[in-house]
XYZ file of C-alpha atoms in Angstrom:
696
model
C 36.864 103.460 46.213
C 35.796 100.450 48.263
C 37.506 100.102 51.614
C 38.702 96.594 52.329
C 37.456 96.591 55.912
C 35.019 98.225 58.289
C 36.352 100.590 60.925
C 37.876 98.621 63.793
C 37.677 95.262 62.000
C 41.454 94.822 62.018
C 41.952 95.405 65.741
C 41.002 93.535 68.933
C 39.817 90.533 66.918
C 39.092 87.455 68.997
C 42.224 85.327 69.142
C 40.041 82.265 68.571
C 40.047 83.288 64.893
C 43.817 83.014 64.474
C 43.650 79.625 62.708
C 40.831 80.846 60.482
C 42.866 83.881 59.478
C 46.019 81.822 58.890
C 44.073 79.581 56.546
C 42.643 82.587 54.723
C 45.823 84.610 54.306
C 47.708 81.610 52.979
C 44.881 81.044 50.513
C 45.306 84.669 49.388
C 49.047 84.029 49.018
C 48.372 81.180 46.578
C 45.692 83.226 44.806
C 48.266 85.976 44.225
C 50.695 83.428 42.754
C 47.949 82.074 40.502
C 47.080 85.543 39.230
C 50.697 86.459 38.483
C 51.412 83.092 36.845
C 48.200 83.311 34.805
C 49.530 86.383 33.001
C 52.857 84.877 31.913
C 51.888 82.297 29.230
C 49.097 84.648 28.165
C 51.378 87.648 27.600
C 54.136 85.468 26.123
C 51.809 83.954 23.521
C 50.763 87.393 22.298
C 54.296 88.783 22.532
C 55.652 86.218 20.079
C 52.697 86.595 17.724
C 54.284 89.876 16.590
C 56.123 89.422 13.299
C 59.866 89.893 13.482
C 63.262 88.243 13.151
C 66.311 87.870 15.324
C 69.923 86.773 14.826
C 71.524 84.126 17.024
C 74.352 85.918 18.753
C 76.863 85.356 21.495
C 79.966 87.033 22.834
C 82.915 86.507 20.475
C 80.756 84.156 18.410
C 80.305 84.511 14.633
C 78.906 81.033 13.957
C 75.675 82.405 12.489
C 76.879 85.494 10.660
C 74.322 86.790 8.193
C 71.554 84.489 9.375
C 68.311 85.224 11.173
C 65.404 83.202 12.511
C 61.694 83.983 12.833
C 60.798 85.613 16.119
C 60.889 89.223 17.254
C 63.340 90.341 19.911
C 63.737 93.337 22.210
C 65.361 96.162 20.267
C 67.619 98.994 21.367
C 66.398 100.972 18.351
C 62.650 100.450 17.869
C 62.573 102.726 14.811
C 59.204 103.913 13.589
C 58.727 104.436 9.845
C 54.976 104.637 9.139
C 55.603 103.974 5.449
C 56.643 100.371 6.203
C 54.285 97.496 7.085
C 54.605 96.578 10.733
C 56.233 99.893 11.541
C 55.082 99.620 15.163
C 56.107 96.003 15.695
C 59.410 96.687 17.447
C 57.829 99.281 19.708
C 54.908 96.982 20.569
C 57.251 94.061 21.227
C 59.408 96.176 23.548
C 56.373 97.323 25.530
C 54.806 93.894 25.980
C 58.236 92.387 26.707
C 58.740 94.919 29.506
C 55.421 93.898 31.073
C 56.159 90.194 30.598
C 59.459 90.488 32.489
C 57.853 92.457 35.313
C 55.195 89.775 35.673
C 58.009 87.326 36.335
C 59.318 89.754 38.951
C 55.837 89.901 40.478
C 55.648 86.117 40.532
C 58.995 85.966 42.329
C 57.884 88.552 44.882
C 54.552 86.814 45.464
C 56.350 83.496 46.000
C 58.866 85.019 48.412
C 56.094 86.669 50.446
C 54.169 83.377 50.477
C 57.073 81.378 51.889
C 57.665 84.111 54.481
C 54.195 83.352 55.874
C 54.554 79.586 55.816
C 52.834 78.927 52.488
C 54.598 76.626 50.016
C 53.678 78.010 46.584
C 52.309 75.815 43.833
C 53.108 76.722 40.231
C 51.084 73.817 38.867
C 47.863 74.621 40.707
C 44.695 73.063 39.320
C 43.109 76.501 39.204
C 45.211 77.115 36.076
C 46.367 73.726 34.766
C 45.194 70.155 34.475
C 47.300 67.314 35.954
C 49.167 66.984 32.646
C 50.095 70.681 32.774
C 47.797 71.756 29.965
C 46.518 75.285 30.621
C 42.799 75.203 31.400
C 42.453 78.844 32.463
C 42.366 80.009 28.823
C 39.717 79.123 26.264
C 37.464 80.551 23.553
C 34.419 80.497 25.832
C 36.037 81.411 29.156
C 35.317 84.781 30.750
C 36.946 84.680 34.195
C 40.273 86.163 35.245
C 41.128 83.728 38.066
C 40.049 84.984 41.505
C 39.522 88.507 40.135
C 36.457 89.012 37.924
C 34.027 87.374 35.535
C 34.171 89.800 32.614
C 30.487 89.204 31.900
C 29.819 91.287 35.025
C 31.565 94.349 33.570
C 30.321 97.025 31.214
C 33.531 97.596 29.213
C 34.764 94.019 28.837
C 31.523 92.016 28.871
C 32.201 90.364 25.488
C 35.932 89.732 26.029
C 37.072 86.123 26.297
C 39.919 84.939 28.508
C 41.942 83.203 25.835
C 45.423 83.210 24.340
C 45.838 84.638 20.862
C 47.591 87.086 18.555
C 47.861 90.785 19.271
C 44.426 91.995 18.234
C 41.580 94.053 19.679
C 40.184 91.204 21.780
C 43.544 90.428 23.358
C 44.438 94.026 24.145
C 41.029 94.449 25.767
C 41.759 91.403 27.921
C 45.152 92.824 28.894
C 43.548 96.116 29.907
C 40.940 94.270 31.950
C 43.661 92.349 33.811
C 45.668 95.472 34.640
C 42.651 97.691 35.308
C 43.093 100.074 38.265
C 40.889 99.428 41.255
C 38.764 102.553 41.003
C 38.066 101.883 37.318
C 37.196 98.266 38.107
C 34.730 99.345 40.784
C 32.890 101.563 38.326
C 33.048 98.962 35.564
C 31.508 96.041 37.474
C 27.796 96.583 36.885
C 26.358 93.097 37.495
C 26.515 90.818 40.555
C 28.345 93.481 42.509
C 27.820 91.584 45.754
C 30.324 88.933 44.545
C 33.223 91.372 44.503
C 35.381 93.456 46.863
C 34.911 91.350 50.034
C 35.482 92.939 53.437
C 38.372 91.807 55.642
C 37.951 89.515 57.500
C 35.976 87.466 54.995
C 34.519 84.897 57.401
C 31.532 86.838 58.762
C 32.164 85.461 62.239
C 32.397 81.811 61.190
C 35.563 80.207 62.641
C 35.194 77.264 60.218
C 35.300 79.547 57.181
C 37.177 78.105 54.202
C 38.103 80.657 51.497
C 38.852 77.871 49.011
C 35.151 77.020 48.811
C 33.712 80.495 49.341
C 34.020 81.740 45.751
C 35.933 84.899 46.667
C 36.335 87.369 43.776
C 38.470 90.432 44.406
C 37.310 92.652 41.522
C 40.840 93.907 40.793
C 44.402 92.776 41.403
C 45.020 95.887 43.477
C 42.120 95.035 45.783
C 43.469 91.508 46.221
C 46.812 92.833 47.448
C 45.047 95.354 49.686
C 43.164 92.480 51.332
C 46.418 90.540 51.610
C 48.066 93.425 53.420
C 45.092 94.001 55.713
C 44.921 90.367 56.773
C 48.582 90.389 57.735
C 47.949 93.459 59.932
C 44.984 92.038 61.876
C 45.516 92.509 65.623
C 44.022 90.218 68.244
C 42.732 90.723 71.732
C 45.862 89.051 73.138
C 48.114 91.781 71.671
C 49.493 89.736 68.775
C 48.963 90.333 65.064
C 48.508 87.783 62.302
C 52.059 88.381 61.045
C 53.333 87.100 64.409
C 51.499 83.818 63.843
C 52.376 83.195 60.211
C 55.942 84.508 59.955
C 58.285 81.684 58.955
C 61.961 82.385 59.473
C 62.822 79.327 57.374
C 60.812 80.339 54.319
C 62.613 79.716 51.017
C 63.725 82.969 49.366
C 64.927 83.129 45.757
C 66.115 86.011 43.658
C 66.637 86.354 39.912
C 66.553 90.135 39.713
C 68.616 91.624 42.546
C 71.122 88.819 42.983
C 74.817 89.383 42.335
C 77.066 87.137 40.287
C 80.173 88.474 38.613
C 80.620 88.730 35.691
C 77.244 87.462 34.464
C 74.859 89.528 36.599
C 76.983 92.164 38.309
C 74.288 94.662 39.354
C 70.920 94.754 41.115
C 68.194 95.420 38.567
C 65.961 97.270 41.045
C 68.062 99.506 43.271
C 65.108 100.966 45.177
C 63.277 97.863 46.344
C 64.138 94.500 47.819
C 62.855 91.519 45.859
C 63.336 89.033 48.698
C 62.242 89.094 52.334
C 64.968 89.320 54.999
C 63.803 86.597 57.350
C 66.299 87.291 60.139
C 64.157 90.090 61.602
C 60.376 89.749 61.843
C 59.659 93.475 61.799
C 61.974 94.280 58.880
C 60.538 91.319 56.996
C 57.017 92.685 57.466
C 57.967 96.086 56.053
C 59.681 94.449 53.086
C 56.678 92.235 52.334
C 54.352 95.244 52.276
C 56.777 97.225 50.135
C 56.938 94.406 47.603
C 53.142 94.424 47.413
C 53.315 98.165 46.765
C 55.852 97.598 43.997
C 53.616 94.993 42.332
C 50.519 97.183 42.312
C 52.384 100.371 41.394
C 54.040 98.729 38.385
C 50.814 97.030 37.367
C 47.947 99.431 37.824
C 49.823 102.582 38.739
C 48.912 102.852 42.417
C 50.519 101.650 45.610
C 48.377 100.163 48.322
C 48.066 103.629 49.785
C 45.108 105.677 48.572
C 45.551 107.278 45.174
C 45.865 111.028 44.911
C 42.212 111.934 44.483
C 42.758 115.052 42.389
C 45.151 113.266 40.043
C 42.629 110.505 39.543
C 39.764 112.839 38.823
C 41.913 114.806 36.401
C 42.795 111.596 34.565
C 46.520 112.213 34.972
C 49.010 109.452 34.180
C 49.975 107.594 37.332
C 53.713 107.264 36.813
C 55.467 104.402 38.582
C 57.470 105.593 41.561
C 61.176 105.880 40.778
C 62.108 103.413 43.516
C 60.052 100.728 41.774
C 61.683 101.191 38.375
C 64.586 99.244 36.936
C 68.046 100.778 36.795
C 69.375 101.482 33.301
C 73.052 100.888 34.084
C 72.197 97.619 35.797
C 70.177 96.320 32.863
C 72.874 97.243 30.371
C 75.470 95.480 32.530
C 73.361 92.406 33.261
C 71.904 91.899 29.769
C 74.440 92.858 27.094
C 73.544 92.290 23.450
C 75.868 91.116 20.690
C 75.966 91.354 16.924
C 76.020 88.276 14.704
C 79.820 88.523 14.698
C 80.050 88.523 18.504
C 80.695 92.245 19.015
C 78.870 93.963 21.862
C 76.054 96.313 20.803
C 73.527 98.386 22.809
C 71.344 96.204 25.006
C 67.906 95.499 23.581
C 66.620 94.186 26.908
C 67.747 97.322 28.719
C 66.072 99.623 26.200
C 62.807 97.686 26.223
C 62.567 97.586 29.991
C 64.051 100.865 31.198
C 62.342 102.986 28.562
C 58.927 101.634 29.588
C 59.250 101.146 33.332
C 58.085 104.688 34.082
C 54.542 103.775 33.023
C 52.309 101.230 34.705
C 51.146 98.169 32.795
C 47.707 99.616 32.138
C 49.195 102.681 30.443
C 51.686 100.594 28.469
C 48.917 98.446 27.048
C 46.971 101.568 26.113
C 49.985 102.660 24.057
C 50.085 99.281 22.304
C 46.401 99.647 21.534
C 47.070 103.019 19.917
C 49.772 101.472 17.740
C 47.168 98.950 16.623
C 44.602 101.661 15.902
C 47.195 103.523 13.832
C 47.822 100.392 11.741
C 51.367 99.775 12.922
C 51.125 96.109 13.935
C 51.545 92.990 11.788
C 51.236 89.590 13.464
C 52.302 86.207 12.109
C 48.728 85.136 11.403
C 48.391 88.144 9.058
C 51.936 88.201 7.642
C 51.401 85.713 4.814
C 54.687 83.923 5.465
C 53.384 80.487 6.456
C 54.013 78.084 3.584
C 55.842 80.756 1.600
C 59.253 80.926 3.252
C 62.352 81.576 1.154
C 66.054 81.668 1.957
C 65.979 85.460 1.603
C 63.671 85.664 4.638
C 66.310 83.973 6.770
C 69.412 85.918 5.746
C 70.754 89.445 6.026
C 73.072 91.439 3.768
C 76.046 89.954 5.647
C 75.254 86.403 4.566
C 77.782 84.680 2.298
C 76.443 81.372 0.888
C 80.007 80.228 0.234
C 81.005 80.711 3.866
C 79.769 77.679 5.809
C 82.766 76.232 7.669
C 80.614 74.351 10.180
C 78.490 72.478 7.655
C 75.231 73.985 8.892
C 71.917 73.443 7.127
C 71.456 76.112 4.460
C 68.802 78.834 4.622
C 67.071 77.052 1.736
C 66.823 73.875 3.802
C 65.414 75.766 6.772
C 62.881 77.614 4.597
C 61.810 74.301 3.056
C 61.375 72.781 6.521
C 59.165 75.675 7.623
C 57.060 75.271 4.479
C 56.822 71.514 4.961
C 55.431 71.944 8.463
C 52.599 74.065 7.080
C 51.826 71.848 4.118
C 48.924 69.429 3.970
C 48.387 66.736 5.077
C 50.756 67.271 8.045
C 49.621 70.772 9.037
C 47.326 69.700 11.879
C 49.919 67.322 13.311
C 52.628 69.997 13.011
C 50.455 72.389 14.987
C 49.901 69.775 17.688
C 53.588 68.886 17.891
C 54.764 72.491 18.015
C 52.107 73.293 20.624
C 53.345 70.400 22.747
C 56.903 71.679 22.414
C 55.746 75.060 23.741
C 53.768 73.510 26.597
C 56.692 71.219 27.400
C 59.027 74.194 27.666
C 56.645 76.005 30.008
C 56.190 72.813 32.009
C 59.964 72.712 32.327
C 59.638 75.985 34.228
C 56.563 75.438 36.389
C 57.503 71.949 37.567
C 60.912 73.187 38.675
C 59.434 76.181 40.468
C 57.407 73.837 42.658
C 60.742 72.573 43.968
C 62.606 75.870 43.728
C 60.409 77.506 46.371
C 60.028 74.406 48.510
C 62.631 74.319 51.298
C 61.871 70.632 51.905
C 62.759 69.658 48.340
C 66.176 68.886 46.917
C 67.992 71.993 45.756
C 67.272 72.988 42.172
C 68.065 76.069 40.142
C 65.728 78.411 38.335
C 65.206 76.999 34.827
C 66.280 80.143 33.005
C 67.234 78.220 29.843
C 63.789 76.665 29.680
C 62.241 80.110 30.010
C 64.314 81.300 27.064
C 63.637 78.109 25.132
C 59.896 78.505 25.519
C 60.137 81.872 23.762
C 62.065 80.291 20.870
C 59.514 77.536 20.550
C 56.568 79.915 20.813
C 58.009 82.169 18.094
C 58.704 79.207 15.784
C 55.220 77.806 16.303
C 53.659 81.164 15.398
C 55.864 81.745 12.360
C 55.507 78.228 10.950
C 51.798 77.736 11.512
C 50.367 81.302 11.488
C 48.009 80.274 14.264
C 47.894 80.361 18.041
C 49.722 77.486 19.783
C 47.328 75.285 21.734
C 48.395 75.619 25.367
C 45.719 73.191 26.512
C 47.803 70.293 25.156
C 48.703 68.160 28.149
C 51.966 66.287 28.599
C 51.808 63.335 31.016
C 54.705 62.662 33.354
C 57.603 60.624 31.962
C 58.054 56.925 32.501
C 61.124 56.738 34.702
C 61.356 52.951 34.579
C 62.926 52.959 31.128
C 66.003 54.573 29.660
C 65.078 57.422 27.387
C 68.078 57.955 25.139
C 66.867 60.450 22.574
C 69.883 62.145 21.051
C 68.763 63.566 17.708
C 66.269 60.726 17.497
C 68.912 58.104 18.229
C 67.075 55.579 20.351
C 68.879 52.387 21.325
C 65.590 50.532 21.439
C 63.859 51.807 18.306
C 61.601 49.244 16.631
C 63.746 49.100 13.492
C 67.001 48.811 15.393
C 69.276 51.288 17.186
C 69.005 54.792 15.808
C 66.457 53.996 13.093
C 63.740 56.260 14.428
C 63.582 59.591 12.585
C 63.291 61.601 15.772
C 62.013 61.063 19.279
C 60.591 64.540 19.573
C 57.001 63.383 19.112
C 57.175 61.513 22.392
C 59.772 63.351 24.434
C 60.210 67.057 25.101
C 63.342 67.917 26.998
C 63.233 71.493 28.124
C 65.255 72.211 31.212
C 67.634 69.982 33.070
C 66.594 71.195 36.496
C 63.157 69.667 35.981
C 64.132 66.238 34.739
C 62.848 63.528 37.000
C 65.374 60.719 36.864
C 67.802 58.619 34.862
C 68.035 58.628 31.113
C 65.983 61.777 30.762
C 68.690 63.954 29.250
C 68.297 66.040 26.165
C 70.291 65.844 22.989
C 72.054 69.134 23.164
C 75.069 70.445 25.018
C 77.164 68.208 27.195
C 77.086 68.868 30.915
C 79.688 68.780 33.692
C 80.009 65.135 34.698
C 79.640 66.030 38.375
C 76.085 67.214 37.801
C 74.622 70.595 38.525
C 73.180 73.232 36.286
C 69.666 73.541 35.097
C 68.940 72.174 31.673
C 66.855 69.464 30.154
C 64.002 67.406 31.343
C 61.934 65.036 29.344
C 58.220 64.587 29.116
C 56.810 61.530 27.383
C 53.360 61.624 25.903
C 52.817 57.927 26.688
C 51.210 56.785 29.962
C 53.665 57.025 32.835
C 54.347 54.912 35.880
C 54.812 56.613 39.247
C 58.107 58.399 39.716
C 60.202 56.667 42.377
C 61.900 58.795 44.947
C 62.402 62.510 45.006
C 63.998 64.426 42.126
C 67.622 65.359 42.644
C 68.777 68.630 41.203
C 71.915 70.559 41.170
C 74.094 73.381 41.087
C 74.289 76.580 39.124
C 71.726 79.306 39.476
C 70.100 81.226 36.673
C 72.625 83.944 37.313
C 75.354 81.340 36.993
C 74.031 80.338 33.609
C 74.121 83.947 32.485
C 77.641 84.221 33.838
C 78.687 81.363 31.583
C 77.714 83.401 28.576
C 75.197 80.970 27.199
C 72.090 78.931 27.650
C 71.447 75.346 28.553
C 74.725 74.405 30.155
C 77.097 75.720 27.533
C 80.479 74.099 28.226
C 82.730 76.555 30.019
C 86.545 76.459 29.875
C 88.093 76.075 33.326
C 91.687 75.841 34.567
C 92.836 72.281 34.048
C 89.897 71.500 31.763
C 86.431 70.104 32.421
C 85.014 66.655 31.771
C 81.441 66.575 30.532
C 78.813 63.875 30.402
C 77.176 62.811 27.150
C 73.974 64.752 26.580
C 71.511 61.872 26.659
C 73.363 59.984 29.382
C 72.124 61.907 32.364
C 71.954 59.564 35.312
C 69.652 61.643 37.458
C 67.877 64.962 37.783
C 70.340 67.778 37.215
C 72.373 65.891 34.617
C 72.011 65.671 30.887
C 71.741 67.967 27.910
C 69.098 70.378 26.817
C 66.414 71.258 24.337
C 64.814 68.349 22.557
C 64.164 68.757 19.739
C 67.540 70.413 19.377
C 68.212 72.683 16.453
C 70.107 71.114 13.561
C 72.195 74.301 13.570
C 73.483 73.811 17.118
C 77.267 73.787 17.470
C 79.664 73.704 20.404
C 80.975 77.138 21.422
C 84.035 75.731 23.257
C 86.168 72.589 23.247
C 86.172 69.835 25.841
C 86.085 66.130 26.595
C 82.887 64.162 27.042
C 82.456 61.228 29.379
C 80.301 58.560 27.730
C 78.001 56.592 30.028
C 75.914 53.463 29.635
C 72.590 53.541 31.458
C 70.102 50.800 32.108
C 66.632 50.780 33.591
C 68.196 49.772 36.925
C 70.188 52.992 37.211
C 67.967 54.929 39.561
C 68.536 58.339 41.043
C 71.985 57.832 42.479
C 71.182 54.270 43.606
C 73.141 52.488 40.880
C 75.909 54.436 39.156
C 76.048 54.278 35.361
C 78.887 52.528 33.593
C 81.557 54.773 31.997
C 82.672 53.673 28.528
C 86.254 54.350 27.496
C 87.734 56.215 25.832
C 86.198 59.618 26.603
C 85.057 61.527 23.551
C 86.735 64.842 22.668
C 84.876 67.659 20.938
C 86.082 71.029 19.735
C 84.676 74.482 19.264
C 82.649 74.552 16.066
C 81.730 70.848 16.079
C 78.092 70.210 15.315
C 76.292 68.911 18.376
C 74.489 66.221 16.387
C 77.800 64.851 15.060
C 79.254 64.438 18.540
C 75.962 63.020 19.823
C 76.024 60.402 17.060
C 79.571 59.422 17.985
C 78.518 58.994 21.626
C 75.469 56.994 20.612
C 77.567 54.749 18.383
C 80.045 54.148 21.178
C 77.299 53.090 23.617
C 75.549 50.889 21.037
C 78.734 49.012 20.151
C 79.622 48.605 23.815
C 76.396 46.711 24.503
C 76.611 44.621 21.343
C 74.194 46.520 19.137
C 74.868 47.583 15.573
C 74.268 51.304 15.096
C 73.550 52.845 11.691
C 76.598 53.878 9.681
C 75.376 57.458 9.386
C 73.072 59.536 11.584
C 69.466 60.019 10.510
C 68.927 63.353 8.752
C 67.347 66.104 10.838
C 63.601 66.321 10.471
C 61.699 69.512 9.701
C 61.161 70.610 13.289
C 64.852 70.279 14.151
C 65.647 72.327 11.054
C 63.046 74.970 11.911
C 64.046 75.541 15.539
C 66.813 78.100 16.113
C 69.999 77.207 17.991
C 70.863 78.663 21.369
C 74.221 80.286 22.118
């Protein structure tokens, strides 16, 4: 095993190199964020390529009894019956899902460590994405895992491409290459060895050294974190260490995993490890930062930053993840309950998928998935034969009663027809582009918020948990409808904030044919998470939101050229845990003592207001009752500079009302108020709105 430094290199270093080392360690901090972020869209794309179905469920909610939508889901009972096609699908989904969630944990830890050393993380770094947030780190000819290895220099993975795709042999080989343990990686790199495993310090005695231009390649993720740790421990001839110089007591710390919020997230998910850095004490913070690095590498490649047990390695024994770095079963079952399609609580699928697999490192988990593939247990959407051949029977269970539709929802036949229409010629290519943009827009709704979320100088925003969930829904629908990999390279330019973007169910006040005559605005606007919306009139067309702002749903992204965004985004209120506590996604209205007034979904007046999820599902209905404040916006209504005009009377809605019906009423009220003539009836939902599942 390569050592990361020569004997004595980390002690009595000339203090004149402090600035050089600060620059380098903060570069490593961003490199670690890039590596962790790189895995998330990659793993998610493959995860949702696995054929499967899921019901739309919620506590005490039977709106969608007997219905199901395309898209696999974590299962508490991943039964294996080798006589059935796709008998290993549930097991494979659970395994990859467990890795996917831990990569989000790793990204959180890497970001918290970065801010603790004075580095503001970027989640839209050009190493991975273009300025329009299209993902450039994946492609059919690419061979480099960012900052780690060019696979052409390996013996095992020399022909593997770094690209998104369905669960197949090429993809599982890529996953194994990413999670490869350090000692295996050292043996496997057989070409250009001098490029890899640099010695700490990297500069070779040059105080002007810039790691950003030096072409550093770590060889393995474990080696990268080892270098990270060693840099932080460098001691200088004046008695200080690098940690003393970089430690930032004001670093932004965020937590989605070990935070407490009753009743929605009542337990820490990882009882044995901190997932934030306690910045009140420099020495405790240092120990916590190193322990988080250990957790990342132990979960990933099965080894902490301490040397592996040599005999165990040579014997080829499984490197089990230390118990302290595993999730807690009781916590997961408490934090992530599952419900049947009638609203009754059932065993937690998330808890089973994660806890049952957390004892193995990611490398071993992917080896198990590969064996399921070898044994013929996996069917993916591109091989399932469903695209263009959907029927109502595919979208219903034995509990479905075609005569029981009290909410006037689109029928399974209508949804099946919409899925088939998307695949039909001559619209197939455009459908693929549009669905790919919806996926990219959802992911952009996460990454653009995270840039603010971990920036203490930015306005407070919340983690865009609904957008994270929505991106899975959109990814699954894109796979099922098109039977081909979504194109994550599709860029989405920033929105034009100098116009009002009312886009409720395609109801645009300024449509060319008159108010509300456009069939749907989804081809130009993708609202994904409210915490990332940039300014006025950028709301979605989904749930209403508290009229005081706050929450974290719905932003919009126009695919037309944008003007510069004036001012700084303003965000609000509830955390991801708060959203879970509300029992729903995307700002589900929550009953409160004395009642709550909500704002119309497309009438958000600034970042942190508005609805969610354009294009919204035609099956979306309100889970509670309330009253909606209707607002008139104009292009002059900037971020808090000019308040919007309320329009009386407020609009009531009740549990079970279809969201599109209430949105049309709000749209009509605004149109009449400003002297426009709205259509007498709302435009019918288009195929994409029919195909997308509702949230709960």
